[in-house]
Short mmCIF file of C-alpha atoms in Angstrom, two decimals:
data_model
loop_
_atom_site.label_atom_id
_atom_site.label_comp_id
_atom_site.label_asym_id
_atom_site.label_seq_id
_atom_site.Cartn_x
_atom_site.Cartn_y
_atom_site.Cartn_z
CA MET A 1 73.24 -49.53 -41.47
CA ASN A 2 69.81 -48.82 -39.96
CA PHE A 3 69.13 -47.52 -36.48
CA ASP A 4 68.02 -50.85 -35.02
CA GLN A 5 71.33 -52.40 -36.04
CA ILE A 6 73.23 -49.54 -34.40
CA LEU A 7 71.07 -49.87 -31.28
CA SER A 8 71.92 -53.56 -31.06
CA ALA A 9 75.60 -52.71 -31.41
CA VAL A 10 75.51 -50.27 -28.48
CA GLY A 11 73.31 -52.58 -26.38
CA GLY A 12 69.57 -52.69 -26.98
CA PHE A 13 68.60 -52.77 -23.31
CA GLY A 14 71.76 -52.36 -21.31
CA LYS A 15 72.73 -50.26 -18.32
CA PHE A 16 72.22 -47.02 -20.26
CA GLN A 17 68.60 -47.89 -21.11
CA LYS A 18 67.84 -49.14 -17.60
CA ILE A 19 69.08 -45.89 -16.06
CA LEU A 20 67.03 -43.98 -18.63
CA TYR A 21 63.89 -45.87 -17.65
CA ILE A 22 64.46 -45.06 -13.99
CA TRP A 23 64.45 -41.34 -14.87
CA ILE A 24 61.39 -41.83 -17.05
CA CYS A 25 59.52 -43.61 -14.24
CA LEU A 26 59.88 -40.73 -11.77
CA PRO A 27 57.42 -38.37 -13.55
CA GLN A 28 55.01 -41.31 -13.97
CA ILE A 29 54.49 -41.23 -10.20
CA LEU A 30 53.53 -37.57 -10.36
CA LEU A 31 51.20 -38.31 -13.28
CA ALA A 32 49.28 -40.75 -11.09
CA PHE A 33 49.00 -38.03 -8.45
CA HIS A 34 47.44 -35.57 -10.89
CA MET A 35 45.17 -38.19 -12.47
CA MET A 36 43.74 -39.50 -9.18
CA VAL A 37 43.82 -36.47 -6.88
CA SER A 38 40.29 -35.44 -7.83
CA VAL A 39 39.02 -38.55 -6.00
CA PHE A 40 39.89 -36.66 -2.82
CA THR A 41 39.89 -32.97 -3.76
CA GLY A 42 36.52 -33.28 -5.52
CA SER A 43 34.77 -35.53 -3.02
CA THR A 44 31.32 -34.57 -1.72
CA PRO A 45 30.95 -35.02 2.08
CA PRO A 46 27.57 -35.29 3.86
CA HIS A 47 25.90 -31.88 4.09
CA HIS A 48 22.70 -30.04 4.93
CA CYS A 49 21.26 -26.57 4.55
CA ARG A 50 22.85 -23.99 6.83
CA GLU A 51 19.45 -22.54 7.67
CA SER A 52 18.11 -25.84 8.99
CA SER A 53 17.35 -26.14 12.69
CA ILE A 54 20.33 -28.36 13.44
CA SER A 55 22.94 -26.21 11.68
CA VAL A 56 25.58 -24.45 13.68
CA ALA A 57 27.43 -21.23 13.22
CA GLY A 58 30.10 -20.98 10.58
CA ASN A 59 30.91 -23.65 8.04
CA GLN A 60 31.60 -26.42 10.54
CA SER A 61 29.16 -28.94 11.88
CA HIS A 62 28.98 -32.07 13.93
CA PHE A 63 26.54 -34.58 12.53
CA PRO A 64 24.64 -36.37 15.31
CA GLY A 65 24.59 -40.10 14.88
CA THR A 66 20.79 -40.24 14.91
CA LEU A 67 20.54 -37.76 12.08
CA SER A 68 23.53 -38.55 9.89
CA LEU A 69 21.57 -40.88 7.67
CA ASN A 70 19.24 -38.03 6.70
CA PHE A 71 22.10 -36.10 5.17
CA SER A 72 23.05 -38.91 2.83
CA LEU A 73 19.83 -38.39 0.94
CA SER A 74 20.20 -35.99 -1.97
CA ASP A 75 16.74 -34.47 -1.57
CA GLY A 76 17.18 -33.91 2.18
CA SER A 77 20.48 -32.10 1.66
CA CYS A 78 19.14 -29.77 -1.02
CA PHE A 79 15.96 -28.51 0.64
CA SER A 80 15.02 -26.78 3.85
CA SER A 81 11.80 -27.46 5.79
CA ASP A 82 11.88 -24.52 8.18
CA ASP A 83 9.08 -22.42 6.63
CA LEU A 84 5.73 -22.96 8.38
CA LEU A 85 2.47 -22.81 6.47
CA GLU A 86 -0.95 -21.80 7.88
CA SER A 87 -1.88 -25.47 8.22
CA ASN A 88 1.01 -25.98 10.64
CA ARG A 89 2.92 -27.91 8.00
CA THR A 90 6.41 -27.19 6.80
CA GLU A 91 7.26 -26.44 3.21
CA ARG A 92 10.37 -27.83 1.55
CA VAL A 93 12.19 -24.96 -0.07
CA PRO A 94 15.64 -24.86 -1.68
CA CYS A 95 18.64 -23.87 0.45
CA THR A 96 19.18 -20.12 0.34
CA GLN A 97 21.94 -19.63 2.91
CA GLY A 98 24.39 -22.25 1.69
CA TRP A 99 25.32 -25.59 3.23
CA VAL A 100 27.13 -26.99 6.23
CA TYR A 101 29.47 -29.91 5.52
CA SER A 102 30.68 -32.77 7.65
CA GLN A 103 34.40 -32.70 8.40
CA ASP A 104 34.62 -36.30 9.56
CA THR A 105 36.62 -37.27 6.45
CA PHE A 106 37.74 -34.03 4.78
CA GLN A 107 38.61 -30.64 6.17
CA SER A 108 37.79 -29.11 2.81
CA THR A 109 37.29 -30.07 -0.84
CA THR A 110 36.50 -28.13 -3.98
CA VAL A 111 32.87 -29.08 -3.35
CA THR A 112 32.79 -27.48 0.09
CA GLU A 113 34.86 -24.51 -1.09
CA TRP A 114 32.46 -23.52 -3.87
CA ASP A 115 29.24 -25.32 -2.84
CA LEU A 116 29.22 -27.75 -5.78
CA VAL A 117 26.13 -29.60 -4.56
CA CYS A 118 22.46 -29.87 -5.53
CA ASN A 119 21.89 -27.69 -8.61
CA ASN A 120 25.64 -27.07 -8.93
CA ALA A 121 26.65 -30.72 -8.53
CA GLY A 122 27.04 -31.07 -12.28
CA LEU A 123 29.89 -28.56 -12.22
CA ASN A 124 31.99 -31.02 -10.26
CA SER A 125 31.62 -33.67 -12.96
CA LEU A 126 32.16 -31.03 -15.62
CA SER A 127 35.54 -30.13 -14.16
CA SER A 128 36.64 -33.77 -14.48
CA SER A 129 35.42 -33.88 -18.08
CA ILE A 130 37.33 -30.70 -18.91
CA TYR A 131 40.46 -32.19 -17.37
CA MET A 132 40.08 -35.26 -19.59
CA PHE A 133 39.57 -32.99 -22.59
CA GLY A 134 42.91 -31.44 -21.66
CA LEU A 135 44.50 -34.88 -22.07
CA LEU A 136 43.13 -35.04 -25.62
CA VAL A 137 44.36 -31.56 -26.53
CA GLY A 138 47.77 -32.24 -25.00
CA SER A 139 48.26 -35.46 -26.92
CA VAL A 140 47.78 -33.63 -30.21
CA LEU A 141 49.69 -30.48 -29.24
CA PHE A 142 52.73 -31.93 -27.51
CA GLY A 143 52.98 -34.88 -29.90
CA ALA A 144 53.35 -32.53 -32.87
CA MET A 145 55.74 -30.27 -30.96
CA ALA A 146 57.95 -33.24 -30.06
CA ASP A 147 58.38 -34.11 -33.75
CA ARG A 148 59.65 -30.62 -34.39
CA TYR A 149 61.60 -29.70 -31.26
CA GLY A 150 62.62 -33.09 -29.90
CA ARG A 151 61.31 -35.52 -27.27
CA ARG A 152 63.64 -34.35 -24.50
CA PHE A 153 62.82 -30.65 -24.78
CA ILE A 154 59.05 -31.18 -24.88
CA LEU A 155 59.21 -33.67 -22.01
CA LEU A 156 61.10 -31.13 -19.89
CA LEU A 157 58.69 -28.38 -20.93
CA SER A 158 55.68 -30.55 -20.05
CA ILE A 159 57.06 -31.34 -16.59
CA ALA A 160 57.82 -27.65 -15.93
CA LEU A 161 54.36 -26.51 -17.06
CA GLN A 162 52.67 -29.32 -15.15
CA THR A 163 54.41 -28.26 -11.95
CA GLY A 164 53.60 -24.58 -12.46
CA PHE A 165 49.94 -25.10 -13.31
CA GLY A 166 49.53 -27.70 -10.55
CA VAL A 167 50.90 -25.35 -7.89
CA ALA A 168 48.80 -22.48 -9.26
CA ALA A 169 45.66 -24.65 -8.99
CA ALA A 170 46.26 -24.91 -5.24
CA PHE A 171 45.81 -21.12 -5.00
CA ALA A 172 42.92 -20.76 -7.46
CA PRO A 173 40.61 -17.97 -6.16
CA THR A 174 37.54 -19.11 -8.11
CA PHE A 175 36.17 -22.37 -9.43
CA SER A 176 36.43 -21.18 -13.04
CA ILE A 177 40.15 -20.47 -12.68
CA TYR A 178 40.62 -23.83 -10.96
CA VAL A 179 38.96 -25.64 -13.88
CA VAL A 180 41.14 -23.80 -16.41
CA LEU A 181 44.30 -24.69 -14.49
CA ARG A 182 43.25 -28.33 -14.23
CA PHE A 183 42.65 -28.35 -17.99
CA LEU A 184 46.19 -27.05 -18.52
CA VAL A 185 47.56 -29.69 -16.15
CA GLY A 186 45.74 -32.31 -18.22
CA THR A 187 47.42 -31.14 -21.43
CA THR A 188 50.85 -31.40 -19.82
CA VAL A 189 50.09 -34.88 -18.49
CA SER A 190 49.69 -36.05 -22.10
CA GLY A 191 52.93 -34.30 -22.99
CA VAL A 192 54.78 -36.28 -20.33
CA ILE A 193 53.11 -39.62 -21.09
CA ILE A 194 53.67 -39.51 -24.85
CA ASN A 195 57.21 -38.21 -24.89
CA ALA A 196 58.47 -40.31 -21.99
CA PHE A 197 57.10 -43.42 -23.70
CA VAL A 198 58.53 -42.50 -27.10
CA LEU A 199 61.90 -41.46 -25.70
CA GLY A 200 62.20 -44.77 -23.87
CA THR A 201 61.14 -46.96 -26.79
CA GLU A 202 63.43 -45.12 -29.24
CA TRP A 203 66.39 -46.11 -27.08
CA THR A 204 65.21 -49.73 -26.59
CA CYS A 205 65.62 -52.71 -28.90
CA THR A 206 62.48 -54.15 -30.44
CA LYS A 207 62.50 -57.36 -28.38
CA ARG A 208 62.47 -55.51 -25.05
CA ARG A 209 60.03 -52.71 -25.79
CA MET A 210 57.02 -54.56 -24.42
CA LEU A 211 58.82 -55.28 -21.14
CA ALA A 212 60.18 -51.73 -20.88
CA GLY A 213 56.80 -50.16 -21.66
CA ILE A 214 54.97 -52.13 -18.98
CA PHE A 215 57.81 -51.44 -16.53
CA THR A 216 56.93 -47.74 -16.61
CA ASP A 217 53.32 -48.65 -15.77
CA TYR A 218 54.49 -50.06 -12.45
CA ALA A 219 55.65 -46.55 -11.53
CA PHE A 220 52.16 -45.24 -12.30
CA GLY A 221 50.72 -47.92 -10.00
CA LEU A 222 53.14 -46.84 -7.27
CA GLY A 223 51.90 -43.28 -7.56
CA TYR A 224 48.34 -44.62 -7.50
CA MET A 225 49.01 -46.17 -4.09
CA LEU A 226 51.03 -43.25 -2.71
CA ILE A 227 48.27 -40.71 -3.36
CA ALA A 228 46.04 -42.65 -0.94
CA GLY A 229 48.60 -42.23 1.85
CA ILE A 230 49.28 -38.58 1.08
CA ALA A 231 45.56 -37.77 1.02
CA TYR A 232 45.05 -39.64 4.28
CA PHE A 233 47.40 -37.27 6.10
CA ILE A 234 46.44 -34.11 4.19
CA ARG A 235 42.68 -33.57 4.37
CA ASP A 236 42.62 -29.99 3.02
CA TRP A 237 42.29 -29.91 -0.77
CA ARG A 238 44.55 -26.89 -1.34
CA LYS A 239 47.38 -28.36 0.73
CA LEU A 240 46.93 -31.70 -1.01
CA GLN A 241 47.05 -30.11 -4.46
CA LEU A 242 50.22 -28.29 -3.46
CA ALA A 243 51.78 -31.45 -1.99
CA ILE A 244 51.38 -33.46 -5.22
CA SER A 245 52.52 -30.62 -7.50
CA ALA A 246 55.52 -29.09 -5.73
CA PRO A 247 57.76 -32.21 -6.06
CA GLY A 248 57.86 -31.46 -9.79
CA PHE A 249 60.41 -28.75 -9.02
CA LEU A 250 62.82 -31.48 -7.94
CA LEU A 251 62.84 -32.83 -11.52
CA ILE A 252 64.79 -29.80 -12.71
CA PHE A 253 67.90 -32.00 -12.71
CA TYR A 254 66.38 -33.70 -15.77
CA ILE A 255 68.04 -30.92 -17.76
CA TRP A 256 71.40 -32.59 -17.08
CA VAL A 257 70.57 -36.32 -16.86
CA LEU A 258 67.92 -36.91 -19.53
CA PRO A 259 69.36 -37.72 -22.99
CA GLN A 260 67.89 -36.71 -26.32
CA SER A 261 66.52 -39.32 -28.69
CA ALA A 262 69.32 -40.40 -31.02
CA ARG A 263 66.75 -41.56 -33.55
CA TRP A 264 65.16 -38.09 -33.60
CA LEU A 265 68.58 -36.45 -34.00
CA LEU A 266 69.41 -38.66 -36.96
CA ALA A 267 66.02 -37.99 -38.56
CA ASN A 268 66.71 -34.25 -38.26
CA ASP A 269 70.19 -34.36 -39.85
CA ARG A 270 72.02 -33.87 -36.54
CA MET A 271 74.36 -36.76 -37.24
CA GLU A 272 77.31 -35.73 -35.07
CA GLU A 273 75.17 -35.25 -31.96
CA ALA A 274 73.45 -38.58 -32.51
CA ILE A 275 76.70 -40.50 -32.99
CA ALA A 276 78.14 -38.87 -29.86
CA LEU A 277 75.11 -39.98 -27.84
CA LEU A 278 75.32 -43.50 -29.27
CA ARG A 279 78.98 -43.72 -28.33
CA LYS A 280 78.13 -42.60 -24.81
CA ALA A 281 75.41 -45.26 -24.57
CA ALA A 282 77.84 -47.90 -25.86
CA LEU A 283 80.41 -46.85 -23.25
CA VAL A 284 77.88 -47.11 -20.41
CA ASN A 285 76.76 -50.52 -21.70
CA GLY A 286 80.33 -51.77 -21.97
CA ARG A 287 80.24 -51.86 -25.76
CA VAL A 288 82.38 -50.22 -28.41
CA LEU A 289 80.78 -48.45 -31.35
CA PRO A 290 82.84 -48.71 -34.58
CA PRO A 291 84.84 -45.52 -35.31
CA ALA A 292 83.07 -44.99 -38.64
CA VAL A 293 79.30 -45.45 -38.52
CA HIS A 294 77.17 -44.80 -41.58
CA VAL A 295 73.45 -44.48 -41.06
CA ASP A 296 70.91 -44.59 -43.85
CA LYS A 297 68.46 -41.79 -43.04
CA CYS A 298 65.73 -43.38 -45.16
CA GLN A 299 65.87 -46.45 -42.92
CA ILE A 300 65.75 -44.26 -39.82
CA LEU A 301 62.54 -42.69 -41.08
CA ASP A 302 61.14 -46.11 -42.09
CA GLY A 303 60.61 -45.05 -45.66
CA GLY A 304 60.19 -41.36 -44.94
CA LYS A 305 59.61 -40.51 -48.64
CA GLN A 306 56.11 -41.93 -48.31
CA SER A 307 53.73 -39.65 -46.40
CA TYR A 308 50.97 -41.06 -44.26
CA SER A 309 47.90 -39.73 -42.53
CA ALA A 310 44.96 -40.95 -40.48
CA VAL A 311 43.16 -41.71 -43.75
CA ASP A 312 45.44 -44.72 -44.21
CA LEU A 313 43.78 -46.33 -41.20
CA VAL A 314 40.50 -46.65 -43.10
CA ARG A 315 41.74 -46.88 -46.68
CA THR A 316 41.10 -50.61 -47.10
CA PRO A 317 38.23 -52.78 -45.80
CA GLN A 318 40.58 -54.86 -43.67
CA MET A 319 42.16 -51.82 -42.02
CA ARG A 320 38.76 -50.19 -41.54
CA LYS A 321 37.61 -53.24 -39.63
CA ARG A 322 40.77 -53.32 -37.52
CA THR A 323 40.63 -49.61 -36.83
CA ILE A 324 36.98 -49.62 -35.77
CA ILE A 325 37.50 -52.61 -33.47
CA LEU A 326 40.65 -51.15 -31.88
CA PHE A 327 39.07 -47.72 -31.46
CA TYR A 328 36.10 -49.30 -29.74
CA ILE A 329 38.34 -51.34 -27.43
CA TRP A 330 40.27 -48.17 -26.56
CA PHE A 331 36.99 -46.40 -25.80
CA VAL A 332 35.83 -49.22 -23.53
CA ASN A 333 39.16 -49.45 -21.73
CA VAL A 334 39.37 -45.74 -21.00
CA LEU A 335 35.70 -45.51 -19.99
CA VAL A 336 35.78 -48.45 -17.58
CA TYR A 337 39.28 -47.84 -16.19
CA TYR A 338 38.70 -44.22 -15.25
CA GLY A 339 35.06 -44.87 -14.38
CA LEU A 340 36.17 -47.32 -11.70
CA SER A 341 39.24 -45.32 -10.66
CA LEU A 342 37.48 -41.98 -10.26
CA GLY A 343 34.28 -43.49 -8.86
CA VAL A 344 35.95 -45.20 -5.91
CA SER A 345 34.29 -42.79 -3.45
CA LYS A 346 30.86 -44.18 -4.40
CA LEU A 347 31.66 -47.74 -3.32
CA GLY A 348 30.63 -47.03 0.27
CA THR A 349 33.77 -48.40 1.94
CA ASN A 350 36.92 -46.82 3.37
CA LEU A 351 38.02 -44.41 0.65
CA TYR A 352 41.73 -44.40 1.44
CA LEU A 353 42.08 -48.16 1.82
CA THR A 354 40.10 -48.84 -1.35
CA GLN A 355 42.21 -46.34 -3.28
CA PHE A 356 45.40 -48.05 -2.09
CA VAL A 357 44.13 -51.52 -3.01
CA PHE A 358 43.01 -50.29 -6.44
CA GLY A 359 46.58 -49.14 -7.05
CA LEU A 360 48.04 -52.36 -5.66
CA ILE A 361 45.88 -54.42 -8.02
CA GLU A 362 47.71 -52.91 -10.99
CA VAL A 363 50.93 -54.73 -10.07
CA PRO A 364 49.66 -58.34 -10.47
CA ALA A 365 47.45 -57.31 -13.40
CA ARG A 366 50.38 -56.00 -15.45
CA SER A 367 52.62 -58.85 -14.30
CA LEU A 368 50.09 -61.38 -15.58
CA VAL A 369 50.11 -59.60 -18.94
CA LEU A 370 53.86 -60.23 -19.24
CA LEU A 371 53.22 -63.95 -18.76
CA VAL A 372 50.26 -64.50 -21.08
CA LEU A 373 50.87 -61.94 -23.83
CA PRO A 374 53.57 -63.95 -25.68
CA PHE A 375 51.07 -66.77 -26.25
CA SER A 376 48.19 -64.83 -27.79
CA ARG A 377 47.30 -61.18 -28.12
CA ARG A 378 43.73 -61.84 -29.16
CA LEU A 379 42.86 -64.30 -26.40
CA SER A 380 44.57 -62.14 -23.77
CA GLN A 381 42.66 -59.06 -24.86
CA SER A 382 39.32 -60.88 -25.02
CA GLY A 383 39.83 -62.70 -21.72
CA PHE A 384 40.75 -59.62 -19.71
CA LEU A 385 37.91 -57.59 -21.22
CA ALA A 386 35.44 -60.38 -20.41
CA THR A 387 36.71 -60.58 -16.82
CA GLY A 388 36.41 -56.84 -16.25
CA GLY A 389 33.05 -56.57 -17.99
CA LEU A 390 31.48 -59.51 -16.17
CA ALA A 391 32.58 -58.16 -12.79
CA CYS A 392 31.11 -54.74 -13.56
CA LEU A 393 27.81 -56.27 -14.65
CA LEU A 394 27.59 -58.36 -11.48
CA MET A 395 27.96 -55.17 -9.43
CA LEU A 396 24.53 -54.11 -10.70
CA ALA A 397 22.92 -57.22 -9.20
CA VAL A 398 24.35 -56.74 -5.70
CA PRO A 399 22.04 -54.98 -3.19
CA ALA A 400 23.19 -51.60 -1.93
CA ASP A 401 23.40 -52.90 1.65
CA HIS A 402 26.36 -55.13 0.68
CA PRO A 403 29.09 -52.55 -0.03
CA ASN A 404 31.92 -55.01 0.62
CA VAL A 405 30.66 -57.33 -2.13
CA VAL A 406 30.36 -54.41 -4.54
CA THR A 407 33.89 -53.30 -3.68
CA GLY A 408 35.22 -56.81 -4.22
CA LEU A 409 33.62 -57.03 -7.65
CA ALA A 410 34.92 -53.56 -8.48
CA MET A 411 38.44 -54.76 -7.67
CA VAL A 412 38.04 -57.75 -9.97
CA GLY A 413 36.79 -55.39 -12.67
CA LYS A 414 39.76 -53.10 -12.05
CA PHE A 415 42.12 -56.05 -12.38
CA GLY A 416 40.62 -57.10 -15.70
CA ILE A 417 40.48 -53.65 -17.26
CA THR A 418 44.02 -52.78 -16.11
CA ALA A 419 45.38 -55.91 -17.77
CA SER A 420 43.31 -55.19 -20.87
CA PHE A 421 44.72 -51.65 -20.96
CA ALA A 422 48.28 -53.04 -20.97
CA VAL A 423 47.45 -55.46 -23.79
CA ILE A 424 45.79 -52.89 -26.05
CA TYR A 425 48.93 -50.74 -26.05
CA VAL A 426 50.94 -53.65 -27.46
CA TYR A 427 48.19 -54.88 -29.78
CA THR A 428 47.68 -51.47 -31.35
CA ALA A 429 51.41 -50.93 -31.80
CA GLU A 430 51.72 -54.22 -33.65
CA ILE A 431 48.78 -53.77 -35.99
CA PHE A 432 48.96 -50.16 -37.16
CA PRO A 433 52.55 -49.38 -38.23
CA THR A 434 52.86 -52.11 -40.88
CA VAL A 435 49.86 -50.87 -42.85
CA LEU A 436 50.87 -47.24 -42.48
CA ARG A 437 54.29 -48.04 -43.94
CA SER A 438 52.89 -50.48 -46.50
CA PRO A 439 49.85 -48.90 -48.21
CA PRO A 440 47.94 -50.94 -50.79
CA ASN A 441 48.83 -50.83 -54.48
CA LYS A 442 47.12 -47.95 -56.30
CA GLU A 443 46.04 -50.24 -59.09
CA ASN A 444 44.56 -52.75 -56.66
CA PRO A 445 43.31 -51.00 -53.52
CA GLU A 446 41.99 -54.24 -52.05
CA MET A 447 44.59 -56.20 -50.08
CA SER A 448 45.11 -59.69 -51.43
CA GLU A 449 45.15 -62.62 -49.04
CA ALA A 450 48.87 -63.13 -49.59
CA THR A 451 49.59 -59.47 -48.86
CA SER A 452 47.48 -59.63 -45.74
CA GLN A 453 49.34 -62.69 -44.48
CA SER A 454 52.66 -61.01 -45.20
CA ALA A 455 51.56 -57.94 -43.27
CA ASN A 456 50.49 -60.05 -40.33
CA SER A 457 53.89 -61.76 -40.29
CA THR A 458 55.69 -58.44 -40.33
CA GLU A 459 53.53 -57.11 -37.52
CA GLN A 460 54.85 -59.70 -35.12
CA GLN A 461 58.38 -58.40 -35.74
CA GLU A 462 57.53 -54.74 -35.10
CA LEU A 463 56.53 -54.73 -31.46
CA ARG A 464 55.58 -51.26 -30.26
CA ARG A 465 56.89 -49.55 -33.43
CA LEU A 466 53.88 -47.24 -33.36
CA ALA A 467 55.69 -45.03 -30.88
CA ASN A 468 58.34 -44.29 -33.52
CA LEU A 469 55.71 -42.58 -35.66
CA ALA A 470 54.93 -40.04 -32.95
#
């Protein structure tokens, strides 16, 4: 009896699984906070040299309406023109006494705290890149650790570390320490995303995994919208960082409510614990698990005697083509999605309202995916990518004095790329596992047409099975 048969017996998506997904969705809200907070904490307000004739004492300034436009120009905010030459002309020299920043929108940001403007402006972008690199490191590190120590333990560890590093970032004394702490937060974000997704799918029947996976994305969208409201009321970056990180301490009750993965327990010869958990799930779902349950470990591991590696993704011409195309689509999705999400401050409209609407757009985008995905993966993926790409290209043709039009197109692009992001998760999960579990014959490394068709048929029956390989 394989695990999927047992899962069907206890209820593939019953009350037990629904409660589990509620617990899994809670940290998704905090993930959105950490992913999008840099839109506010790293924003660059209008500024000018402190030594200029209109500067005022301290680090506070009121920007007169007749002069505010001058401070939006990058060259005007990076140079002073107070030094007189013999010809009664002024010389533009770099700022030497620091900058004065407008507090119309923010009381403080990391930019105003450490003067990340002009020659140091690149450091602000670098911090975001390092945070994203943390996501990459975390996906490799915590994914491997979960295979060894279990999904539940690593998920709890990731949440605890994320909370600790996030709170510590609010008290960072220097920019370098802040960047390191943000990098560590990024690694833990991957630890939560991967293990929450895998833990949920390993408790869910195959037919409902697509629905359950997208359901967790709604929680991310909720956090996306909430961060706009929190940032609206908290304009100081340190207080904002603390406000989005401290709630992680409330998730300590996960130690008692979050179950282990029964599939992982079975794969690690912890049969009694797994059967006890399955009986508990059956009881919650109103089912009865047979007194004597025999599980074939080989079927749990999906043919565990055969070892696989990333090389199998490019072993045959057909898989090389699929892998290259999917990798490119992933690259485009991540680039455009986070490019639009993190670049919202450059749209020239109300930052907080635009951030909220960008989060709200994710709800209909993912809902539409649920409707169209059963008909065609390929057409859905292509259509949503074309919609997002066309909207982004049209933004380049709109004059800068029409910010509302640019924002509208950006929202259309966000809609398309969000839907595309949801599709690529499912598409990748359907294409990769079959080939990894069914490598080509050693005597004939080229896949025959019949074998290829058989693989394609099997792929449709293995929705989101890629998570089980994590």
